[in-house]
Amino acid sequence: MMSERSNVLNPLLVLILVPAVFCTVQPPTFNPEMLTPMRTIGDCQACRVFIESFKEGLERTSRGKYEGGDAAWEEEKLKKSYKRSEIRLVDIQEGLCKTSKFSFQCHSMAEKAEEFIEEWWAQDPDESTDLYAYICIDNLKVCCPEHHYGKECTPCPGDHSKPCNGNGKCRGDGTRKGNGTCSCDAGYEGQFCDKCAVEYYLSYKDENKMLCSPCHVSCLGGCRQGTQKDCVACKTGFSFDTDEGCLDINECDDVDRCTRDQFCLNSIGSFKCADCDRACSGCYGDGPDSCRKCAKGYSKKGEFCIEDREDEDQSEKLTTTRYLTYIGLIIATGILLPKSTPLGSIVGAMVLIYIVGAEYYCMINGHTGLVNLKDFNLIQIFHT
Ligand SMILES: *[C@@H]1O[C@H](CO)[C@@H](O)[C@H](O)[C@H]1NC(C)=O
């Protein structure tokens, strides 16, 4: 008995379960780091990430563990012993690098740092010890102090507090990498970033600071100040005027600049040819209201070129068909009515409802009905 029932049920169960299974299957999850090229960070930054994570762990475990200890003094004692305990260190290490984007690099740094961390922990250090300097600079030797670079942590060249004149970075600053040369910010160049780059001019200078600002967009090869009058020369797309400096050339003044089915758009220093609207055959701007002439199949209605509508004839054909249907129905009612009055009246009523309904439908959809409401001027009716 049981087996028979389950035989019947099995296909049913399959029918129910199969879609259920398909619907609950999780889409495969991708590690986003697999899809986007993995961003790598240098050893010094990895060490920095690790130290941040370790400090978070210190913070997280700073309130101690409150398990057991009925009396307040007992709890206090437990808290004190936990503070520098192996247990707390393990608690911290368990949570390390979990929330970091660079958890892989962080973990490998944590492994390298483990012995030094344990040393530091065993020394019962003052919480204020700079853990970053202790681990990353002094022991792991992956970082350098600020404004120092390279294997030996050489000081960056130039003014120590402001390498590269404050307008760039000394390559490898703070790490054991780089060669200490300046990598200048945009607008600056020179060995110590103390010159303005081409297309920039010196806009401010005192003993401490120099500022370079970009030349006017129309300038080519430098300038004295920031306006179009200060250019050394003009870029292409600009013409030189003795009073006004570099002026934009309106390329669109040339009527033959673009092809016949395009219009011209001037921009500062350049121009663009854009296609006319498809309603146009030649145009002086965008859209069907800017045509010189209408394209084939379109005709002018006011400002616009509008597509010639073929469906107007079709709509007329449909209207004729509709009226013919009405006539057919009325004739059928006329034949039925004398034969059987009750049936005839019912059919007559239905035909009437059908016609009224169909006309109403046509009217609200804007087709021409028997009564075209738009032609009906109600105000006029009341006035006469
Ligand atoms: C220093 O390094 C940069 C880029 O890493 C390189 O372009 C430059 O030539 C190097 N300079 C010297 C003096 O080695």
PDB file of C-alpha atoms in Angstrom, residues 1 19 43 61-62 105 107 114 120 147 152 173 181 192 194 232 258 262 275-276 293 314 327 338 376 379:
ATOM      1  CA  MET A   1       0.000   0.000   0.000  1.00  0.00           C
ATOM      2  CA  PRO A  19      11.300  24.126  -9.736  1.00  0.00           C
ATOM      3  CA  ASP A  43      55.073  45.988   1.713  1.00  0.00           C
ATOM      4  CA  THR A  61      39.575  43.731  23.525  1.00  0.00           C
ATOM      5  CA  SER A  62      40.320  46.753  25.707  1.00  0.00           C
ATOM      6  CA  GLN A 105      48.751  41.124   2.069  1.00  0.00           C
ATOM      7  CA  HIS A 107      47.830  38.330   6.682  1.00  0.00           C
ATOM      8  CA  GLU A 114      54.418  37.596  14.615  1.00  0.00           C
ATOM      9  CA  TRP A 120      56.604  43.571  22.145  1.00  0.00           C
ATOM     10  CA  HIS A 147      60.417  62.100   4.207  1.00  0.00           C
ATOM     11  CA  GLU A 152      68.807  52.849   4.268  1.00  0.00           C
ATOM     12  CA  ASP A 173      58.860  58.654   0.717  1.00  0.00           C
ATOM     13  CA  THR A 181      63.899  61.834  -6.909  1.00  0.00           C
ATOM     14  CA  PHE A 192      63.057  69.899  -7.043  1.00  0.00           C
ATOM     15  CA  ASP A 194      60.763  74.464  -8.488  1.00  0.00           C
ATOM     16  CA  VAL A 232      53.267  83.054 -26.382  1.00  0.00           C
ATOM     17  CA  CYS A 258      30.035  69.728 -43.058  1.00  0.00           C
ATOM     18  CA  GLN A 262      24.917  67.467 -41.322  1.00  0.00           C
ATOM     19  CA  ASP A 275      23.823  64.446 -38.384  1.00  0.00           C
ATOM     20  CA  CYS A 276      20.535  66.172 -39.200  1.00  0.00           C
ATOM     21  CA  LYS A 293      13.946  71.043 -46.468  1.00  0.00           C
ATOM     22  CA  GLN A 314      -6.251  52.897 -43.306  1.00  0.00           C
ATOM     23  CA  ILE A 327     -25.809  47.871 -41.125  1.00  0.00           C
ATOM     24  CA  PRO A 338     -40.968  39.838 -36.786  1.00  0.00           C
ATOM     25  CA  PHE A 376     -19.424  69.527 -31.212  1.00  0.00           C
ATOM     26  CA  ILE A 379     -20.943  76.411 -25.730  1.00  0.00           C
TER      27      ILE A 379
END
